[in-house]
CSV table of N, CA and C in Angstrom, one decimal:
chain,number,residue,atom,x,y,z
A,5,UNK,N,-39.5,60.2,-29.1
A,5,UNK,CA,-38.2,59.7,-29.3
A,5,UNK,C,-37.9,58.7,-28.2
A,6,UNK,N,-37.4,57.5,-28.6
A,6,UNK,CA,-37.2,56.4,-27.7
A,6,UNK,C,-35.9,56.7,-26.9
A,7,UNK,N,-35.9,56.2,-25.6
A,7,UNK,CA,-34.7,56.3,-24.8
A,7,UNK,C,-33.7,55.3,-25.1
A,8,UNK,N,-32.5,55.7,-25.3
A,8,UNK,CA,-31.4,54.7,-25.7
A,8,UNK,C,-30.9,54.1,-24.4
A,9,UNK,N,-30.9,52.8,-24.3
A,9,UNK,CA,-30.4,52.0,-23.2
A,9,UNK,C,-29.2,51.3,-23.7
A,10,UNK,N,-28.0,51.7,-23.3
A,10,UNK,CA,-26.8,51.0,-23.9
A,10,UNK,C,-26.6,49.6,-23.4
A,11,UNK,N,-25.9,48.9,-24.2
A,11,UNK,CA,-25.5,47.5,-23.9
A,11,UNK,C,-24.0,47.5,-23.6
A,12,UNK,N,-23.6,46.5,-22.8
A,12,UNK,CA,-22.2,46.4,-22.5
A,12,UNK,C,-21.4,46.0,-23.7
A,13,UNK,N,-22.0,45.5,-24.8
A,13,UNK,CA,-21.3,45.1,-25.9
A,13,UNK,C,-21.0,46.2,-26.9
A,14,UNK,N,-21.7,47.3,-26.8
A,14,UNK,CA,-21.6,48.4,-27.7
A,14,UNK,C,-20.6,49.5,-27.3
A,15,UNK,N,-19.9,49.3,-26.2
A,15,UNK,CA,-19.1,50.3,-25.7
A,15,UNK,C,-17.7,50.4,-26.4
A,16,UNK,N,-17.4,51.6,-26.8
A,16,UNK,CA,-16.1,51.9,-27.4
A,16,UNK,C,-15.3,52.6,-26.4
A,17,UNK,N,-14.3,51.9,-25.8
A,17,UNK,CA,-13.5,52.5,-24.7
A,17,UNK,C,-12.4,53.3,-25.3
A,18,UNK,N,-12.2,54.4,-24.7
A,18,UNK,CA,-11.1,55.3,-25.0
A,18,UNK,C,-10.0,55.2,-24.0
A,19,UNK,N,-8.8,55.7,-24.3
A,19,UNK,CA,-7.7,55.7,-23.3
A,19,UNK,C,-7.3,57.2,-23.0
A,20,UNK,N,-7.2,57.5,-21.8
A,20,UNK,CA,-6.8,58.9,-21.4
A,20,UNK,C,-5.6,58.8,-20.5
A,21,UNK,N,-4.8,59.9,-20.6
A,21,UNK,CA,-3.5,60.0,-19.9
A,21,UNK,C,-3.6,61.2,-19.0
A,22,UNK,N,-3.4,60.9,-17.7
A,22,UNK,CA,-3.3,62.0,-16.7
A,22,UNK,C,-1.9,62.1,-16.1
A,23,UNK,N,-1.4,63.3,-16.1
A,23,UNK,CA,-0.1,63.5,-15.5
A,23,UNK,C,-0.2,64.0,-14.1
A,24,UNK,N,0.3,63.3,-13.1
A,24,UNK,CA,0.1,63.7,-11.7
A,24,UNK,C,1.1,64.7,-11.2
A,25,UNK,N,2.0,65.2,-12.0
A,25,UNK,CA,3.0,66.1,-11.6
A,25,UNK,C,2.4,67.4,-11.0
A,26,UNK,N,2.6,67.6,-9.7
A,26,UNK,CA,2.2,68.8,-9.0
A,26,UNK,C,0.7,68.9,-8.8
A,27,UNK,N,-0.1,67.8,-9.1
A,27,UNK,CA,-1.5,67.8,-8.9
A,27,UNK,C,-1.8,67.3,-7.5
A,28,UNK,N,-2.9,67.8,-6.9
A,28,UNK,CA,-3.4,67.4,-5.6
A,28,UNK,C,-4.0,66.0,-5.7
A,29,UNK,N,-3.7,65.1,-4.8
A,29,UNK,CA,-4.1,63.7,-4.8
A,29,UNK,C,-5.6,63.6,-5.0
A,30,UNK,N,-6.4,64.2,-4.2
A,30,UNK,CA,-7.9,64.1,-4.2
A,30,UNK,C,-8.5,64.5,-5.5
A,31,UNK,N,-8.0,65.7,-6.0
A,31,UNK,CA,-8.6,66.2,-7.2
A,31,UNK,C,-8.2,65.3,-8.4
A,32,UNK,N,-7.0,64.8,-8.5
A,32,UNK,CA,-6.6,63.8,-9.5
A,32,UNK,C,-7.5,62.5,-9.4
A,33,UNK,N,-7.6,62.0,-8.2
A,33,UNK,CA,-8.4,60.8,-8.0
A,33,UNK,C,-9.8,60.9,-8.4
A,34,UNK,N,-10.4,62.1,-8.1
A,34,UNK,CA,-11.8,62.4,-8.5
A,34,UNK,C,-12.0,62.3,-10.0
A,35,UNK,N,-11.1,63.0,-10.7
A,35,UNK,CA,-11.2,63.0,-12.1
A,35,UNK,C,-11.0,61.6,-12.7
A,36,UNK,N,-10.0,60.9,-12.2
A,36,UNK,CA,-9.8,59.5,-12.7
A,36,UNK,C,-11.0,58.6,-12.4
A,37,UNK,N,-11.6,58.7,-11.3
A,37,UNK,CA,-12.7,57.9,-10.9
A,37,UNK,C,-13.9,58.2,-11.8
A,38,UNK,N,-14.1,59.5,-12.1
A,38,UNK,CA,-15.3,59.9,-13.0
A,38,UNK,C,-15.1,59.2,-14.4
A,39,UNK,N,-13.9,59.2,-14.9
A,39,UNK,CA,-13.7,58.7,-16.2
A,39,UNK,C,-13.8,57.1,-16.2
A,40,UNK,N,-13.3,56.5,-15.1
A,40,UNK,CA,-13.4,55.1,-15.0
A,40,UNK,C,-14.8,54.6,-14.8
A,41,UNK,N,-15.6,55.4,-14.1
A,41,UNK,CA,-17.0,55.0,-13.9
A,41,UNK,C,-17.9,55.3,-15.2
A,42,UNK,N,-17.4,56.1,-16.1
A,42,UNK,CA,-18.1,56.5,-17.3
A,42,UNK,C,-19.0,57.7,-17.1
A,43,UNK,N,-18.8,58.4,-16.0
A,43,UNK,CA,-19.7,59.6,-15.8
A,43,UNK,C,-19.5,60.7,-16.8
A,44,UNK,N,-18.4,60.7,-17.5
A,44,UNK,CA,-18.2,61.8,-18.5
A,44,UNK,C,-18.8,61.4,-19.8
A,45,UNK,N,-19.4,60.2,-19.9
A,45,UNK,CA,-20.0,59.8,-21.2
A,45,UNK,C,-21.5,60.2,-21.2
A,46,UNK,N,-22.0,60.7,-22.3
A,46,UNK,CA,-23.4,61.0,-22.3
A,46,UNK,C,-24.4,59.9,-22.2
A,47,UNK,N,-23.9,58.6,-22.4
A,47,UNK,CA,-24.7,57.4,-22.3
A,47,UNK,C,-24.5,56.8,-20.9
A,48,UNK,N,-24.1,57.5,-19.9
A,48,UNK,CA,-23.8,56.9,-18.6
A,48,UNK,C,-25.0,56.2,-18.0
A,49,UNK,N,-24.7,54.9,-17.6
A,49,UNK,CA,-25.7,54.1,-17.0
A,49,UNK,C,-25.1,53.6,-15.7
A,50,UNK,N,-25.7,53.8,-14.5
A,50,UNK,CA,-25.0,53.4,-13.3
A,50,UNK,C,-24.7,51.9,-13.1
A,51,UNK,N,-25.5,51.0,-13.7
A,51,UNK,CA,-25.4,49.6,-13.5
A,51,UNK,C,-24.6,48.9,-14.6
A,52,UNK,N,-24.0,49.7,-15.5
A,52,UNK,CA,-23.1,49.1,-16.6
A,52,UNK,C,-21.8,49.8,-16.5
A,53,UNK,N,-20.7,49.0,-16.7
A,53,UNK,CA,-19.4,49.6,-16.7
A,53,UNK,C,-19.1,50.3,-18.0
A,54,UNK,N,-19.4,51.6,-18.0
A,54,UNK,CA,-19.3,52.4,-19.3
A,54,UNK,C,-18.0,53.2,-19.3
A,55,UNK,N,-17.1,53.0,-18.4
A,55,UNK,CA,-15.9,53.8,-18.3
A,55,UNK,C,-14.8,53.5,-19.3
A,56,UNK,N,-13.9,54.5,-19.4
A,56,UNK,CA,-12.8,54.4,-20.2
A,56,UNK,C,-11.5,54.0,-19.4
A,57,UNK,N,-10.4,53.8,-20.1
A,57,UNK,CA,-9.2,53.4,-19.5
A,57,UNK,C,-8.5,54.7,-19.1
A,58,UNK,N,-7.8,54.7,-18.0
A,58,UNK,CA,-7.0,55.9,-17.5
A,58,UNK,C,-5.6,55.4,-17.1
A,59,UNK,N,-4.6,56.1,-17.7
A,59,UNK,CA,-3.2,55.9,-17.4
A,59,UNK,C,-2.7,57.1,-16.7
A,60,UNK,N,-2.2,56.9,-15.5
A,60,UNK,CA,-1.7,58.0,-14.7
A,60,UNK,C,-0.2,57.8,-14.6
A,61,UNK,N,0.6,58.9,-15.0
A,61,UNK,CA,2.0,58.9,-14.9
A,61,UNK,C,2.5,59.9,-13.9
A,62,UNK,N,3.8,59.7,-13.5
A,62,UNK,CA,4.5,60.6,-12.5
A,62,UNK,C,3.8,60.5,-11.2
A,63,UNK,N,3.4,59.3,-10.7
A,63,UNK,CA,2.7,59.2,-9.4
A,63,UNK,C,3.6,59.7,-8.3
A,64,UNK,N,4.9,59.7,-8.4
A,64,UNK,CA,5.8,60.1,-7.3
A,64,UNK,C,5.8,61.6,-7.1
A,65,UNK,N,5.2,62.4,-8.0
A,65,UNK,CA,5.1,63.8,-8.0
A,65,UNK,C,3.8,64.4,-7.5
A,66,UNK,N,3.0,63.5,-6.9
A,66,UNK,CA,1.7,63.9,-6.4
A,66,UNK,C,1.9,64.7,-5.1
A,67,UNK,N,1.0,65.7,-4.8
A,67,UNK,CA,1.1,66.5,-3.6
A,67,UNK,C,-0.2,66.4,-2.8
A,68,UNK,N,0.0,66.7,-1.5
A,68,UNK,CA,-1.1,66.8,-0.6
A,68,UNK,C,-1.1,68.2,0.0
A,69,UNK,N,-2.2,68.8,0.3
A,69,UNK,CA,-2.3,70.1,0.9
A,69,UNK,C,-2.2,70.1,2.4
A,70,UNK,N,-1.8,71.2,2.9
A,70,UNK,CA,-1.8,71.3,4.4
A,70,UNK,C,-0.7,70.4,5.0
A,71,UNK,N,-1.0,69.9,6.2
A,71,UNK,CA,-0.1,69.0,6.9
A,71,UNK,C,-0.4,67.6,6.7
A,72,UNK,N,-1.2,67.3,5.7
A,72,UNK,CA,-1.6,65.9,5.4
A,72,UNK,C,-0.4,65.0,5.1
A,73,UNK,N,0.6,65.5,4.4
A,73,UNK,CA,1.8,64.6,4.1
A,73,UNK,C,2.5,64.2,5.3
A,74,UNK,N,2.5,64.9,6.4
A,74,UNK,CA,3.1,64.5,7.7
A,74,UNK,C,2.2,63.7,8.5
A,75,UNK,N,0.9,63.8,8.4
A,75,UNK,CA,0.0,63.2,9.4
A,75,UNK,C,-0.7,61.9,8.8
A,76,UNK,N,-0.8,61.8,7.5
A,76,UNK,CA,-1.6,60.7,6.8
A,76,UNK,C,-0.9,59.4,7.0
A,77,UNK,N,-1.7,58.4,7.5
A,77,UNK,CA,-1.2,57.0,7.7
A,77,UNK,C,-2.0,56.1,6.8
A,78,UNK,N,-1.4,55.1,6.2
A,78,UNK,CA,-2.0,54.1,5.4
A,78,UNK,C,-2.0,52.8,6.3
A,79,UNK,N,-3.2,52.2,6.5
A,79,UNK,CA,-3.3,51.0,7.4
A,79,UNK,C,-3.7,49.9,6.5
A,80,UNK,N,-3.2,48.7,6.8
A,80,UNK,CA,-3.7,47.5,6.2
A,80,UNK,C,-3.6,46.4,7.2
A,81,UNK,N,-4.3,45.3,7.0
A,81,UNK,CA,-4.4,44.2,8.0
A,81,UNK,C,-3.9,43.0,7.3
A,82,UNK,N,-3.0,42.3,7.9
A,82,UNK,CA,-2.4,41.1,7.3
A,82,UNK,C,-3.3,39.9,7.3
A,83,UNK,N,-4.2,39.8,8.2
A,83,UNK,CA,-5.1,38.7,8.4
A,83,UNK,C,-4.7,37.8,9.6
A,84,UNK,N,-3.6,38.1,10.2
A,84,UNK,CA,-3.1,37.4,11.4
A,84,UNK,C,-3.4,38.2,12.6
A,85,UNK,N,-3.5,37.6,13.8
A,85,UNK,CA,-3.7,38.3,15.0
A,85,UNK,C,-2.6,39.3,15.2
A,86,UNK,N,-2.9,40.6,15.5
A,86,UNK,CA,-1.9,41.6,15.7
A,86,UNK,C,-1.3,42.1,14.5
A,87,UNK,N,-1.9,41.8,13.3
A,87,UNK,CA,-1.3,42.1,12.0
A,87,UNK,C,-1.7,43.4,11.4
A,88,UNK,N,-2.0,44.4,12.3
A,88,UNK,CA,-2.3,45.8,11.7
A,88,UNK,C,-0.9,46.4,11.4
A,89,UNK,N,-0.8,46.8,10.1
A,89,UNK,CA,0.4,47.5,9.7
A,89,UNK,C,0.1,48.9,9.3
A,90,UNK,N,0.9,49.9,9.8
A,90,UNK,CA,0.8,51.3,9.5
A,90,UNK,C,2.0,51.8,8.8
A,91,UNK,N,1.8,52.6,7.8
A,91,UNK,CA,2.9,53.3,7.1
A,91,UNK,C,2.5,54.7,6.8
A,92,UNK,N,3.5,55.6,7.0
A,92,UNK,CA,3.2,57.0,6.8
A,92,UNK,C,3.2,57.3,5.3
A,93,UNK,N,2.6,58.4,4.9
A,93,UNK,CA,2.5,58.9,3.5
A,93,UNK,C,3.9,59.0,2.9
A,94,UNK,N,4.8,59.6,3.7
A,94,UNK,CA,6.1,59.9,3.1
A,94,UNK,C,6.9,58.6,2.8
A,95,UNK,N,6.8,57.6,3.7
A,95,UNK,CA,7.5,56.4,3.5
A,95,UNK,C,6.9,55.6,2.3
A,96,UNK,N,5.5,55.6,2.3
A,96,UNK,CA,4.9,54.9,1.2
A,96,UNK,C,5.1,55.6,-0.2
A,97,UNK,N,5.2,56.9,-0.2
A,97,UNK,CA,5.6,57.6,-1.4
A,97,UNK,C,7.0,57.3,-1.9
A,98,UNK,N,7.9,57.1,-0.9
A,98,UNK,CA,9.3,56.8,-1.3
A,98,UNK,C,9.3,55.3,-1.8
A,99,UNK,N,8.5,54.4,-1.2
A,99,UNK,CA,8.6,53.0,-1.5
A,99,UNK,C,7.8,52.6,-2.7
A,100,UNK,N,6.5,53.1,-2.7
A,100,UNK,CA,5.6,52.6,-3.8
A,100,UNK,C,4.5,53.7,-4.0
A,101,UNK,N,4.9,54.7,-4.8
A,101,UNK,CA,3.9,55.8,-5.0
A,101,UNK,C,2.7,55.4,-5.8
A,102,UNK,N,2.8,54.4,-6.6
A,102,UNK,CA,1.6,54.0,-7.4
A,102,UNK,C,0.5,53.5,-6.4
A,103,UNK,N,0.8,52.9,-5.3
A,103,UNK,CA,-0.2,52.4,-4.4
A,103,UNK,C,-1.0,53.6,-3.8
A,104,UNK,N,-0.4,54.7,-3.6
A,104,UNK,CA,-1.1,55.9,-3.0
A,104,UNK,C,-2.2,56.3,-4.0
A,105,UNK,N,-1.9,56.5,-5.3
A,105,UNK,CA,-2.8,56.9,-6.3
A,105,UNK,C,-3.9,55.9,-6.5
A,106,UNK,N,-3.5,54.6,-6.6
A,106,UNK,CA,-4.5,53.5,-6.8
A,106,UNK,C,-5.5,53.5,-5.7
A,107,UNK,N,-5.0,53.6,-4.5
A,107,UNK,CA,-5.9,53.5,-3.3
A,107,UNK,C,-6.9,54.7,-3.3
A,108,UNK,N,-6.4,55.8,-3.6
A,108,UNK,CA,-7.3,57.0,-3.6
A,108,UNK,C,-8.4,56.9,-4.7
A,109,UNK,N,-8.0,56.4,-5.9
A,109,UNK,CA,-9.0,56.3,-7.0
A,109,UNK,C,-10.0,55.2,-6.6
A,110,UNK,N,-9.5,54.0,-6.2
A,110,UNK,CA,-10.4,52.9,-5.9
A,110,UNK,C,-11.3,53.2,-4.7
A,111,UNK,N,-10.9,54.1,-3.8
A,111,UNK,CA,-11.8,54.5,-2.7
A,111,UNK,C,-13.0,55.3,-3.2
A,112,UNK,N,-12.9,55.9,-4.4
A,112,UNK,CA,-14.0,56.7,-5.0
A,112,UNK,C,-14.8,55.9,-6.0
A,113,UNK,N,-14.6,54.7,-6.1
A,113,UNK,CA,-15.4,53.8,-7.0
A,113,UNK,C,-16.4,53.0,-6.2
A,114,UNK,N,-17.4,52.5,-6.8
A,114,UNK,CA,-18.4,51.7,-6.0
A,114,UNK,C,-17.7,50.5,-5.3
A,115,UNK,N,-18.2,50.1,-4.2
A,115,UNK,CA,-17.7,49.0,-3.4
A,115,UNK,C,-18.5,47.7,-3.8
A,116,UNK,N,-18.3,47.2,-5.0
A,116,UNK,CA,-19.0,46.1,-5.5
A,116,UNK,C,-18.2,45.4,-6.6
A,117,UNK,N,-18.8,44.4,-7.2
A,117,UNK,CA,-18.1,43.7,-8.3
A,117,UNK,C,-17.9,44.7,-9.5
A,118,UNK,N,-18.9,45.6,-9.7
A,118,UNK,CA,-18.8,46.6,-10.7
A,118,UNK,C,-17.7,47.6,-10.5
A,119,UNK,N,-17.5,48.0,-9.2
A,119,UNK,CA,-16.4,48.9,-8.9
A,119,UNK,C,-15.0,48.2,-9.1
A,120,UNK,N,-14.9,47.0,-8.7
A,120,UNK,CA,-13.7,46.3,-8.9
A,120,UNK,C,-13.4,46.1,-10.4
A,121,UNK,N,-14.4,45.9,-11.2
A,121,UNK,CA,-14.2,45.8,-12.7
A,121,UNK,C,-13.8,47.1,-13.2
A,122,UNK,N,-14.3,48.2,-12.7
A,122,UNK,CA,-13.9,49.6,-13.2
A,122,UNK,C,-12.5,49.8,-12.8
A,123,UNK,N,-12.0,49.4,-11.7
A,123,UNK,CA,-10.7,49.6,-11.2
A,123,UNK,C,-9.6,48.9,-12.0
A,124,UNK,N,-10.0,47.8,-12.8
A,124,UNK,CA,-9.1,47.1,-13.6
A,124,UNK,C,-8.6,48.0,-14.8
A,125,UNK,N,-9.4,49.0,-15.1
A,125,UNK,CA,-9.0,49.9,-16.2
A,125,UNK,C,-8.1,51.0,-15.8
A,126,UNK,N,-7.6,51.0,-14.6
A,126,UNK,CA,-6.7,52.1,-14.1
A,126,UNK,C,-5.3,51.5,-14.1
A,127,UNK,N,-4.4,52.3,-14.7
A,127,UNK,CA,-3.0,52.0,-14.8
A,127,UNK,C,-2.2,53.1,-14.2
A,128,UNK,N,-1.4,52.9,-13.2
A,128,UNK,CA,-0.6,54.0,-12.6
A,128,UNK,C,0.9,53.6,-12.7
A,129,UNK,N,1.7,54.6,-13.0
A,129,UNK,CA,3.1,54.4,-13.2
A,129,UNK,C,3.9,55.4,-12.5
A,130,UNK,N,5.1,55.0,-12.0
A,130,UNK,CA,6.0,55.9,-11.2
A,130,UNK,C,6.6,57.0,-12.0
A,131,UNK,N,7.1,56.8,-13.2
A,131,UNK,CA,7.8,57.8,-14.0
A,131,UNK,C,6.9,58.3,-15.1
A,132,UNK,N,7.5,58.9,-16.1
A,132,UNK,CA,6.8,59.4,-17.2
A,132,UNK,C,6.6,58.4,-18.3
A,133,UNK,N,7.3,57.3,-18.2
A,133,UNK,CA,7.2,56.2,-19.2
A,133,UNK,C,6.0,55.3,-18.9
A,134,UNK,N,5.3,54.8,-19.9
A,134,UNK,CA,4.3,53.8,-19.7
A,134,UNK,C,4.2,52.9,-21.0
A,135,UNK,N,3.7,51.7,-20.8
A,135,UNK,CA,3.7,50.8,-22.0
A,135,UNK,C,2.5,50.8,-22.8
A,136,UNK,N,1.7,51.9,-22.7
A,136,UNK,CA,0.4,51.9,-23.4
A,136,UNK,C,0.4,52.9,-24.6
A,137,UNK,N,1.5,53.1,-25.2
A,137,UNK,CA,1.6,54.0,-26.4
A,137,UNK,C,0.8,53.5,-27.6
A,138,UNK,N,0.7,52.2,-27.7
A,138,UNK,CA,0.0,51.6,-28.8
A,138,UNK,C,-1.5,51.9,-28.8
A,139,UNK,N,-2.0,52.2,-27.6
A,139,UNK,CA,-3.4,52.5,-27.4
A,139,UNK,C,-3.7,54.0,-27.7
A,140,UNK,N,-2.6,54.8,-27.9
A,140,UNK,CA,-2.7,56.2,-28.2
A,140,UNK,C,-3.6,56.9,-27.2
A,141,UNK,N,-3.2,57.0,-25.9
A,141,UNK,CA,-4.0,57.7,-24.9
A,141,UNK,C,-4.0,59.2,-25.2
A,142,UNK,N,-5.2,59.8,-25.0
A,142,UNK,CA,-5.4,61.2,-25.2
A,142,UNK,C,-5.0,61.9,-23.8
A,143,UNK,N,-4.2,62.9,-23.9
A,143,UNK,CA,-3.8,63.7,-22.7
A,143,UNK,C,-5.0,64.4,-22.2
A,144,UNK,N,-5.2,64.3,-20.9
A,144,UNK,CA,-6.4,65.0,-20.2
A,144,UNK,C,-5.8,65.8,-19.1
A,145,UNK,N,-6.4,67.0,-19.0
A,145,UNK,CA,-6.0,67.9,-17.9
A,145,UNK,C,-7.2,68.4,-17.3
A,146,UNK,N,-7.1,69.0,-16.1
A,146,UNK,CA,-8.3,69.5,-15.4
A,146,UNK,C,-7.8,70.8,-14.6
A,147,UNK,N,-8.8,71.7,-14.4
A,147,UNK,CA,-8.5,72.9,-13.7
A,147,UNK,C,-8.9,72.8,-12.3
A,148,UNK,N,-8.8,73.9,-11.5
A,148,UNK,CA,-9.1,73.9,-10.1
A,148,UNK,C,-10.6,73.5,-9.9
A,149,UNK,N,-11.4,73.8,-10.8
A,149,UNK,CA,-12.8,73.5,-10.7
A,149,UNK,C,-13.1,72.0,-10.9
A,150,UNK,N,-12.0,71.3,-11.3
A,150,UNK,CA,-12.1,69.8,-11.6
A,150,UNK,C,-12.9,69.5,-12.8
A,151,UNK,N,-13.2,70.5,-13.7
A,151,UNK,CA,-13.8,70.2,-14.9
A,151,UNK,C,-12.9,69.5,-15.9
A,152,UNK,N,-13.2,68.4,-16.5
A,152,UNK,CA,-12.2,67.7,-17.4
A,152,UNK,C,-12.1,68.5,-18.6
A,153,UNK,N,-10.9,68.4,-19.2
A,153,UNK,CA,-10.6,69.1,-20.4
A,153,UNK,C,-9.6,68.2,-21.2
A,154,UNK,N,-10.0,67.8,-22.4
A,154,UNK,CA,-9.2,67.0,-23.2
A,154,UNK,C,-8.3,67.9,-24.0
A,155,UNK,N,-7.0,67.7,-23.9
A,155,UNK,CA,-6.1,68.5,-24.6
A,155,UNK,C,-6.0,68.1,-26.1
A,156,UNK,N,-6.1,69.0,-27.0
A,156,UNK,CA,-6.0,68.7,-28.4
A,156,UNK,C,-5.0,69.7,-29.0
A,157,UNK,N,-4.5,69.3,-30.1
A,157,UNK,CA,-3.5,70.1,-30.8
A,157,UNK,C,-4.1,71.1,-31.8
A,158,UNK,N,-5.4,71.0,-31.9
A,158,UNK,CA,-6.1,71.9,-32.9
A,158,UNK,C,-6.2,73.3,-32.4
A,159,UNK,N,-6.1,74.2,-33.2
A,159,UNK,CA,-6.3,75.6,-32.9
A,159,UNK,C,-7.8,76.0,-33.1
A,160,UNK,N,-8.4,76.6,-32.1
A,160,UNK,CA,-9.8,76.9,-32.3
A,160,UNK,C,-9.9,78.3,-33.0
A,161,UNK,N,-10.6,78.3,-34.1
A,161,UNK,CA,-10.7,79.5,-34.9
A,161,UNK,C,-12.2,79.8,-34.9
A,162,UNK,N,-12.6,81.1,-34.6
A,162,UNK,CA,-14.0,81.4,-34.6
A,162,UNK,C,-14.6,81.4,-36.0
A,163,UNK,N,-15.7,80.9,-36.1
A,163,UNK,CA,-16.4,80.8,-37.4
A,163,UNK,C,-17.5,81.7,-37.6
A,164,UNK,N,-18.1,82.2,-36.5
A,164,UNK,CA,-19.2,83.1,-36.5
A,164,UNK,C,-18.7,84.5,-36.7
A,165,UNK,N,-19.3,85.3,-37.6
A,165,UNK,CA,-18.8,86.7,-37.8
A,165,UNK,C,-18.9,87.6,-36.6
A,166,UNK,N,-19.8,87.3,-35.6
A,166,UNK,CA,-19.9,88.1,-34.4
A,166,UNK,C,-18.7,87.9,-33.5
A,167,UNK,N,-18.0,86.8,-33.7
A,167,UNK,CA,-16.9,86.5,-32.8
A,167,UNK,C,-15.5,86.8,-33.5
A,168,UNK,N,-15.6,87.5,-34.6
A,168,UNK,CA,-14.3,87.8,-35.3
A,168,UNK,C,-13.4,88.7,-34.5
A,169,UNK,N,-12.2,88.7,-34.8
A,169,UNK,CA,-11.2,89.5,-34.1
A,169,UNK,C,-11.1,90.9,-34.5
A,170,UNK,N,-11.7,91.2,-35.6
A,170,UNK,CA,-11.7,92.6,-36.2
A,170,UNK,C,-12.7,93.4,-35.4
A,171,UNK,N,-12.4,94.8,-35.2
A,171,UNK,CA,-13.2,95.7,-34.4
A,171,UNK,C,-14.5,95.9,-34.9
């Protein structure tokens, strides 16, 4: 049986929706980065951008564990002498919560042209509204074990007689 090597032209990209309400920042970012990199796909190839699109809503409702929300600082450099700027998590969350989630997810992607290409498929929004309804994103949830679970509206009915509900 020959090994299938995917081409970048054959990729059918899906759209997934993640709700950040009450979710831990790192666990949400890990899940989003895995989908963006294509690691949830059975045809995953490290040198090809196999990932799907991810839409994250309610970025302002993200949480951190422990004392991180009081101690975490975001640093950036302006490019000028003495241009180091620091902003606390609380201030950045109030001003621009999308930046917190974007930075966390981008930090988990490869640091190369491929990683920057993967990051273009990430869309983060402050509220519950997003402009990607035409793409019909599928709601995705994850548990504490961080295993992805696509939410569907279908009811699972056992088909095997050994799994029947009758005694």
